[in-house]
Tab-separated table of C-alpha atoms in Angstrom:
chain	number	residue	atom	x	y	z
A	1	UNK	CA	-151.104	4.158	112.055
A	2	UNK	CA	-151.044	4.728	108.027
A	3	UNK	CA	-147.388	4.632	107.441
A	4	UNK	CA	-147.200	1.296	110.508
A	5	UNK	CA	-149.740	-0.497	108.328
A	6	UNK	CA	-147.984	0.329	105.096
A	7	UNK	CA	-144.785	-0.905	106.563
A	8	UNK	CA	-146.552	-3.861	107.978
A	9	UNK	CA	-147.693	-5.325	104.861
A	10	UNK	CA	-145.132	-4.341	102.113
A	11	UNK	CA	-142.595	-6.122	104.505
A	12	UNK	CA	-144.499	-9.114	104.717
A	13	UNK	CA	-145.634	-9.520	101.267
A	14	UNK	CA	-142.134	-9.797	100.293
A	15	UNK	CA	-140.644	-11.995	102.804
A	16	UNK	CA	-143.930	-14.446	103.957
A	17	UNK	CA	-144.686	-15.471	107.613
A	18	UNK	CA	-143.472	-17.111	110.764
A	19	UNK	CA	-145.795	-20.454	111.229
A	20	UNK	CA	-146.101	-21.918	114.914
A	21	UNK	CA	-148.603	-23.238	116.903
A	22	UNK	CA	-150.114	-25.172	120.508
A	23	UNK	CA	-149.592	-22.334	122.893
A	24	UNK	CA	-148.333	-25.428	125.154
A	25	UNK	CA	-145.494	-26.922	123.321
A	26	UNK	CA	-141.968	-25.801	122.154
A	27	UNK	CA	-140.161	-25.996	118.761
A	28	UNK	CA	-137.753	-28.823	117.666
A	29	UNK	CA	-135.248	-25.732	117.082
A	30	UNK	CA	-131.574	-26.128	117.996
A	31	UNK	CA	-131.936	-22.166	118.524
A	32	UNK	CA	-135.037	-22.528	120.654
A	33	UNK	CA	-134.720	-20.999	124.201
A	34	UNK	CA	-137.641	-22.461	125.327
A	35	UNK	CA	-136.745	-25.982	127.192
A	36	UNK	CA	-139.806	-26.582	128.714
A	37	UNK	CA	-142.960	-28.380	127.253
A	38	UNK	CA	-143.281	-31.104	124.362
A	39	UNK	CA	-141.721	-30.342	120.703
A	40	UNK	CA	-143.666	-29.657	117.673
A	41	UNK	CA	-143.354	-29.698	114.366
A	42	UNK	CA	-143.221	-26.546	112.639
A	43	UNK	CA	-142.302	-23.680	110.037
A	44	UNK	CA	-141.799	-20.033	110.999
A	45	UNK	CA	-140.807	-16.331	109.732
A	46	UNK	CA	-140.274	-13.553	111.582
A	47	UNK	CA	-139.519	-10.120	111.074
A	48	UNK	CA	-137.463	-7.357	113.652
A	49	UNK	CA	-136.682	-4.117	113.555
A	50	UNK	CA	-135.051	-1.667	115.986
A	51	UNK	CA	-134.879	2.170	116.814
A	52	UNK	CA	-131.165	3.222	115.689
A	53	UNK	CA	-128.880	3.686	118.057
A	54	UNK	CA	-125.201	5.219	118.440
A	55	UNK	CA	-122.175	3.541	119.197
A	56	UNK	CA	-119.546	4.805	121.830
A	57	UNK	CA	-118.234	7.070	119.288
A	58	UNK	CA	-120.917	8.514	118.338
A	59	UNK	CA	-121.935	6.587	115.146
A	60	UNK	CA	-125.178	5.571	114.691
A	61	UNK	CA	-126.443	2.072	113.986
A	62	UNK	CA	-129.698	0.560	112.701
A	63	UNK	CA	-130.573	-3.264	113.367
A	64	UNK	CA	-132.914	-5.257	111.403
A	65	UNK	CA	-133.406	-9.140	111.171
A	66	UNK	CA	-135.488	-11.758	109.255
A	67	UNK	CA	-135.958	-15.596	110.763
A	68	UNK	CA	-137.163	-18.559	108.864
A	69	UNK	CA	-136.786	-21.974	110.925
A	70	UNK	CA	-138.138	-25.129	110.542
A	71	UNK	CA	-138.002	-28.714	112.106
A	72	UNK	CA	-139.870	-31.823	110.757
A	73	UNK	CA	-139.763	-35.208	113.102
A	74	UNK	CA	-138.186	-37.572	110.883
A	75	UNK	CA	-138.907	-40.614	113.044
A	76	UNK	CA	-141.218	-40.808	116.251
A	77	UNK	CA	-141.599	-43.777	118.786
A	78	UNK	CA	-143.148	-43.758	122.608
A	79	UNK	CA	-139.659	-43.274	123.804
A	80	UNK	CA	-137.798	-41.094	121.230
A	81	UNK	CA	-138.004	-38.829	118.408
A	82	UNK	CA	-135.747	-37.540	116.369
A	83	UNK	CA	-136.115	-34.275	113.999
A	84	UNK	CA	-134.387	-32.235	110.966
A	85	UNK	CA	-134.568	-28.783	110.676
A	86	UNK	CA	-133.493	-25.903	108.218
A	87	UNK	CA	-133.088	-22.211	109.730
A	88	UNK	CA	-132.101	-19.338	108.232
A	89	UNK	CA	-131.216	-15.555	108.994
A	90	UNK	CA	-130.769	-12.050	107.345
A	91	UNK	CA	-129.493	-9.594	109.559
A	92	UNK	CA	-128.837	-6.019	108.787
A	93	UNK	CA	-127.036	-3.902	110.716
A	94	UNK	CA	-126.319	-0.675	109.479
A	95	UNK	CA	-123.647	2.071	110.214
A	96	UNK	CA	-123.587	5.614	109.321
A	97	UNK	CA	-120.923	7.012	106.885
A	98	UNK	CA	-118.536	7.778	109.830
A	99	UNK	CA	-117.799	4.899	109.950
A	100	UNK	CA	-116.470	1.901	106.896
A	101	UNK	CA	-116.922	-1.831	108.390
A	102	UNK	CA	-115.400	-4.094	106.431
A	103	UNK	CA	-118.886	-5.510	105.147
A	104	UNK	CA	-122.064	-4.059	103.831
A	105	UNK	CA	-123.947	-5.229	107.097
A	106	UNK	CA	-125.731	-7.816	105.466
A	107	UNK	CA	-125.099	-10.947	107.090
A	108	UNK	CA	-126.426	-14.997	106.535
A	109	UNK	CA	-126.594	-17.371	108.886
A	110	UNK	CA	-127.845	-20.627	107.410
A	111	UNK	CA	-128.140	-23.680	110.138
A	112	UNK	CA	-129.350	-27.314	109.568
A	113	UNK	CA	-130.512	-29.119	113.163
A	114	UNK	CA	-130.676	-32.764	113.765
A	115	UNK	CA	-132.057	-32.629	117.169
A	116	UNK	CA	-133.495	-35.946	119.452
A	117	UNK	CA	-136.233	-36.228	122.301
A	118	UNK	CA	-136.000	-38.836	124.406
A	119	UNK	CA	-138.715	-39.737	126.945
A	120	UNK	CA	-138.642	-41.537	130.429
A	121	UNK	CA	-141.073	-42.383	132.832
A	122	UNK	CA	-140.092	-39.550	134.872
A	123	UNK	CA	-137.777	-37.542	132.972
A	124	UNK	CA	-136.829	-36.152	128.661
A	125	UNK	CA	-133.678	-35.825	127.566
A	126	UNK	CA	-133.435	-33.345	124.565
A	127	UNK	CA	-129.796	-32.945	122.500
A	128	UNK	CA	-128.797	-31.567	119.156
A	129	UNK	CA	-125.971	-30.962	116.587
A	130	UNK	CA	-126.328	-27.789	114.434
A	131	UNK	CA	-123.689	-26.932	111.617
A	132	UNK	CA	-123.590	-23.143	110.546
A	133	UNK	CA	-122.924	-21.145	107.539
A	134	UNK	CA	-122.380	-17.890	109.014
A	135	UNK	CA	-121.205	-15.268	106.051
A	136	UNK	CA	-121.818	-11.497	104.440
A	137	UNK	CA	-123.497	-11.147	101.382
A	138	UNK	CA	-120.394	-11.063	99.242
A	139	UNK	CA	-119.355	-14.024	100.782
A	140	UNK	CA	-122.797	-15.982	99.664
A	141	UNK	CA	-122.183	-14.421	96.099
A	142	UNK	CA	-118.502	-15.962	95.897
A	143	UNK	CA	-119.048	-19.330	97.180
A	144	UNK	CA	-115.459	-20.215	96.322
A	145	UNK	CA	-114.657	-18.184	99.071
A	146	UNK	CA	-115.725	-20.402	101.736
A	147	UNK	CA	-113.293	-22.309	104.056
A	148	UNK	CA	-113.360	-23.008	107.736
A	149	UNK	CA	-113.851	-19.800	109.166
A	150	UNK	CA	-117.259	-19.705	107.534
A	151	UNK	CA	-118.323	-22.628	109.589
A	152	UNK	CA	-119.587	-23.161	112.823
A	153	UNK	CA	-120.859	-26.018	114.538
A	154	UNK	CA	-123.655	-25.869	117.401
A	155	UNK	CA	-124.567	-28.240	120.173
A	156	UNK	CA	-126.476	-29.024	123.057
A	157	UNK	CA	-128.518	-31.409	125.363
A	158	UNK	CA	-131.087	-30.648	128.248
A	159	UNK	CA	-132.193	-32.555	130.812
A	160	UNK	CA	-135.759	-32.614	132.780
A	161	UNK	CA	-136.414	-34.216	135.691
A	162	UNK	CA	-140.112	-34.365	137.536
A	163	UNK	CA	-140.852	-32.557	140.460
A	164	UNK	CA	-144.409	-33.461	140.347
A	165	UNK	CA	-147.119	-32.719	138.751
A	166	UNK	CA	-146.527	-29.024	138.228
A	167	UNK	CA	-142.748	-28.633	137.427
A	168	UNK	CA	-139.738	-29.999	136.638
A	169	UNK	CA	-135.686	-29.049	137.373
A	170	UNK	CA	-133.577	-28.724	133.923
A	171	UNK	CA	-129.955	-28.615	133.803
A	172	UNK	CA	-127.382	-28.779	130.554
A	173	UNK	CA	-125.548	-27.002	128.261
A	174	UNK	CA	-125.114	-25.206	124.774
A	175	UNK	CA	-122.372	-24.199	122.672
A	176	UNK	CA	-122.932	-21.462	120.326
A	177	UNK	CA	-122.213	-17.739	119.300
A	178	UNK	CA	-124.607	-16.319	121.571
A	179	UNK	CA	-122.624	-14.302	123.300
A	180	UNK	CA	-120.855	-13.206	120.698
A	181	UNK	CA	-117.302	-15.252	120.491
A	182	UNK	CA	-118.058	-19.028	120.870
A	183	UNK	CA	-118.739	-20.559	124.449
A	184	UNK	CA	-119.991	-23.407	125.946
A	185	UNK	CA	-121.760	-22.731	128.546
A	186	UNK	CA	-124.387	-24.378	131.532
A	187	UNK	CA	-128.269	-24.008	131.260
A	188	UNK	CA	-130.213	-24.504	134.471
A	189	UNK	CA	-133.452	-24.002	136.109
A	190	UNK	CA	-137.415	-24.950	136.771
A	191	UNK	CA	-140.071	-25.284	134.453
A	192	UNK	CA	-143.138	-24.171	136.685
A	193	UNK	CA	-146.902	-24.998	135.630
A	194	UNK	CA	-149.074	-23.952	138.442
A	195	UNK	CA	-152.386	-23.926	136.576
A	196	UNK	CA	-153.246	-24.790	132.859
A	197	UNK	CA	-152.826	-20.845	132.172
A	198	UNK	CA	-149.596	-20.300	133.528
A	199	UNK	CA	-145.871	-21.606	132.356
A	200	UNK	CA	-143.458	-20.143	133.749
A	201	UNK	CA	-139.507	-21.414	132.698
A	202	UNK	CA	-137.651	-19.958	135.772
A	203	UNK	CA	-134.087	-20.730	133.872
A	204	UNK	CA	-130.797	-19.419	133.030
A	205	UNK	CA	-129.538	-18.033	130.522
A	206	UNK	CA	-133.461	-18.002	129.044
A	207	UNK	CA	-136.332	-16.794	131.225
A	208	UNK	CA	-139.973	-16.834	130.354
A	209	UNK	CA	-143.233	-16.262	131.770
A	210	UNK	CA	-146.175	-16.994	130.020
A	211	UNK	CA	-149.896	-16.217	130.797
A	212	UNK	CA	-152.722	-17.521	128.549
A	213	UNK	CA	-156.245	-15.889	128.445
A	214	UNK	CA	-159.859	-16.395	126.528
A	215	UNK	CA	-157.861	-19.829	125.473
A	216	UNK	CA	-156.612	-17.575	122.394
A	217	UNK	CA	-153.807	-15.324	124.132
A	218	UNK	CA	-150.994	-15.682	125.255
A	219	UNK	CA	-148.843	-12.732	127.061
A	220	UNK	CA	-144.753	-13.439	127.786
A	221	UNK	CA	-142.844	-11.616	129.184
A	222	UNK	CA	-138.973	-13.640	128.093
A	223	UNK	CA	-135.189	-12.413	128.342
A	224	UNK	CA	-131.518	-13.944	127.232
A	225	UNK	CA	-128.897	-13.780	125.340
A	226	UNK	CA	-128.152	-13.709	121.609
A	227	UNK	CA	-125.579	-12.789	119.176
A	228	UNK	CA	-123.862	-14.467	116.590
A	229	UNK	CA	-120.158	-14.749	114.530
A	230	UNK	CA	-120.236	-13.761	110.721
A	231	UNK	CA	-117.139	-14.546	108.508
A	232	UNK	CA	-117.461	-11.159	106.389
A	233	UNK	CA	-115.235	-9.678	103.275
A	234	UNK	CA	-114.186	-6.452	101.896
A	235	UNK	CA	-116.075	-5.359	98.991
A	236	UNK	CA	-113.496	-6.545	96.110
A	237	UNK	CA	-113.151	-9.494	98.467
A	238	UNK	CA	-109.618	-9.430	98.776
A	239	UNK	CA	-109.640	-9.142	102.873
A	240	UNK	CA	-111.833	-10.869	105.282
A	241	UNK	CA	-112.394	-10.696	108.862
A	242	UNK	CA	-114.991	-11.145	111.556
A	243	UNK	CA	-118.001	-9.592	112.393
A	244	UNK	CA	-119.292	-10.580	116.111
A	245	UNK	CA	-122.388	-8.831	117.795
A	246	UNK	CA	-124.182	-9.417	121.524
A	247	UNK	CA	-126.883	-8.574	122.975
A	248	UNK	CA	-129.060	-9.314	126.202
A	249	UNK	CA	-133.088	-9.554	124.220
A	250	UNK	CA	-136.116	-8.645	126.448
A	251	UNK	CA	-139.489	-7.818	126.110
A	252	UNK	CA	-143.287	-8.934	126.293
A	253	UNK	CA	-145.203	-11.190	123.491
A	254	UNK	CA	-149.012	-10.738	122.948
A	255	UNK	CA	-149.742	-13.974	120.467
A	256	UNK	CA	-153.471	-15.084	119.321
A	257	UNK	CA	-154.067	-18.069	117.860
A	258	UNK	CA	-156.023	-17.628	114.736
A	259	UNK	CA	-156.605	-21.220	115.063
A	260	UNK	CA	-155.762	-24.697	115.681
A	261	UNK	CA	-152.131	-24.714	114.371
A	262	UNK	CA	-152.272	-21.098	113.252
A	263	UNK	CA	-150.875	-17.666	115.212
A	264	UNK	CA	-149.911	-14.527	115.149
A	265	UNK	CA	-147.626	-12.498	117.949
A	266	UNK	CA	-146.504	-9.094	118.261
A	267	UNK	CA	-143.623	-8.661	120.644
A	268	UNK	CA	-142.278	-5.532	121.804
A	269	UNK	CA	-138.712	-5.879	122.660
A	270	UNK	CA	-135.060	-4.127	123.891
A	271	UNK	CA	-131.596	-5.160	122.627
A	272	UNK	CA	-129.555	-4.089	125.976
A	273	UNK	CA	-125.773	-4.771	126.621
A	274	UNK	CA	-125.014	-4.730	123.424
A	275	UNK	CA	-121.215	-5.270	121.818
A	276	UNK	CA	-119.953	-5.344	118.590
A	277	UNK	CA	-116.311	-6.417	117.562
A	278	UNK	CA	-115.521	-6.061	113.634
A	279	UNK	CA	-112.853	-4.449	111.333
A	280	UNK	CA	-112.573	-1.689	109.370
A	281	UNK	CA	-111.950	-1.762	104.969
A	282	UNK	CA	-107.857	-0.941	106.345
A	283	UNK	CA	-108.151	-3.518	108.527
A	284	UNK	CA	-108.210	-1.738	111.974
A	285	UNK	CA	-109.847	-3.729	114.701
A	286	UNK	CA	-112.868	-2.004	116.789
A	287	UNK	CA	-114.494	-3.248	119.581
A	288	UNK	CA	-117.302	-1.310	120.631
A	289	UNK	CA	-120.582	-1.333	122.545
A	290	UNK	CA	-123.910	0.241	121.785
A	291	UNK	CA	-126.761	1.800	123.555
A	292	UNK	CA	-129.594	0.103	124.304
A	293	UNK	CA	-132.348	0.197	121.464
A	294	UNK	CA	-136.166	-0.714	121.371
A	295	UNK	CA	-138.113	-1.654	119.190
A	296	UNK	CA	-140.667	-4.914	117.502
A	297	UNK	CA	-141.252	-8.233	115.784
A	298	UNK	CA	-143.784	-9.465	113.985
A	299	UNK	CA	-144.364	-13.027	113.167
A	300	UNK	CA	-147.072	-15.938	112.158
A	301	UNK	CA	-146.765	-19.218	113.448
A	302	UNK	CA	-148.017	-22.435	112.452
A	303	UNK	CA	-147.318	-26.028	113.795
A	304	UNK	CA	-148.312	-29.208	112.518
C-alpha cells in the first residue's frame, strides 16, 4: 500500500487531474465511446499504466498513457449546440533491449474537435470533425519535420432515435485509428435506461453498463476498441516510419462523485488482442502481437 500511494501521488502531482462530472451525461469528446445521454462540458486527465508484457518473440513491453481532453460549447440553442475541444495524449510504450524500434516509444497525439448536437422532438443527431497530430517525441522537437503523414483527420455522426421512455436505437459511424490502420467503420445499438440507477449502452463497437448507488457511485463495467497511428523518426531523424498499435480495452470503473461537478474513478482494466506494426532503426518491418496485460487508471473528473 506504501509504495501504491507513493506512486499515486508523485504521478499526479506532476501531471494534474482528469475533471468530469453528472454521472448521467456524456462528454462533447470526438474520442468519447459513450453515445448515449446529454453532452457536457468538461476538462479531464487521466493516468494508465499496465503490467509488462512480452511480444511473440519473446520481448517484453511496458504500456503507459496520459489523457487530457476537453470540450467547451461554443454556442447552445433548444435545437443545437455546437462545441470545441482540445485533447491530448502521451503514450509510452516501452521495449526491452532485444529489440531497437525505430522511436523512443514516446508518442503525441494532439486532436482539436468541433463536434455538434442536434435535438428533435423524438430523436439527437450528434457529428464531429477531429484533425490529429499524431508524432514521436523527436518529431514534436523538430517541427520542421512535419508533413502529411503526421496528420490525421477524424470523423463521425450518431444517430438516436426514441423507443420510449426508457431507450433509444443508435446507428452511425466513425473513422479513426482505432483499430490500428485507419477505417471507417458502422456503430450500432440501444441505449437502455430501465430505472434512474441503471444505463446500460448495449452497442457496438463500445459496450457499457453502468450501475449507480448511495447517489455517489457509479460501477461500469465497458469494453471496445482503441489504438492509434504515430508518424515516428529515427533518433538523428534521418528515417521515419510508422508506429501502429491495437487493442480490445475492458474492465470495471468504481467513480464517486466528490461533488456536484467533481469525481474521482478508479478503473481496473485489460488490454487484450493486442497488435503492434512498427520498424526497426535498419528499417525492417515487424508486425507483431502481444499478450494480454492488466492493469489501472486513475482519473478526476469535473464538468461544468
Amino acid at each position: 500500500m506504501t509504495i501504491f500511494s507513493s506512486w499515486f501521488w508523485s504521478t499526479f502531482t506532476g501531471t494534474a487531474f482528469i475533471f468530469l462530472a453528472s454521472f448521467s451525461n456524456s462528454l462533447f469528446a470526438a474520442v468519447s465511446s459513450q453515445y448515449c445521454g446529454t453532452k457536457q462540458n468538461h476538462i479531464s486527465l487521466s493516468v494508465e499504466k499496465l503490467q509488462d508484457a512480452a511480444l511473440d518473440d519473446g520481448t517484453e513491453t511496458g504500456f503507459s498513457q496520459r489523457d487530457l481532453t476537453s470540450g467547451l460549447g461554443i454556442s447552445h440553442s433548444k435545437q443545437q449546440s455546437v462545441a470545441i475541444g482540445f485533447n491530448f495524449q502521451y503514450t509510452i510504450i516501452d521495449f526491452d533491449d532485444s529489440i531497437t524500434p525505430m522511436t523512443n516509444g514516446h508518442l503525441h497525439n494532439w486532436n482539436f474537435p468541433v463536434s455538434t448536437h442536434r435535438k428533435g422532438s423524438d430523436h439527437t443527431l450528434d457529428y464531429y470533425l477531429t484533425p490529429v497530430i499524431s508524432v514521436s517525441s523527436n518529431g514534436l522537437k523538430n517541427p520542421e519535420l512535419l508533413d502529411h503523414e503526421a496528420l490525421q483527420l477524424w470523423a463521425g455522426a450518431v444517430y438516436r432515435k426514441d423507443l420510449g421512455k426508457e431507450s433509444d436505437w443508435l446507428v452511425g459511424f466513425r473513422a479513426d485509428h482505432r483499430f490500428g490502420d485507419y477505417r471507417v467503420y458502422p456503430v450500432a445499438g440501444i441505449c437502455w435506461q430501465p430505472n434512474r440507477d441503471w444505463h446500460l449502452q448495449l452497442a457496438l463497437p463500445d459496450f457499457s453498463i453502468s450501475r449507480y448507488f448511495l447517489s455517489s457511485i457509479k460501477i461500469k463495467l465497458f469494453a471496445g476498441p482503441e489504438g492509434n497511428r504515430w508518424h515516428v523518426f529515427s533518433a538523428d531523424t534521418t528515417n521515419s516510419s510508422d508506429f501502429t498499435y491495437s487493442t480490445i480495452i475492458s474492465g470495471i470503473s468504481v467513480e464517486w462523485q466528490l461533488n456536484p461537478t467533481m469525481s474521482l474513478a478508479l478503473d481496473a482494466i485489460q488490454h487484450s488482442a493486442r497488435e503492434f506494426s512498427f520498424a526497426l532503426d535498419d528499417g525492417t518491418p515487424v508486425e507483431t502481437r502481444a499478450q494480454s496485460s492488466t492493469g489501472f487508471s486513475v482519473s478526476l473528473n469535473l464538468l461544468f
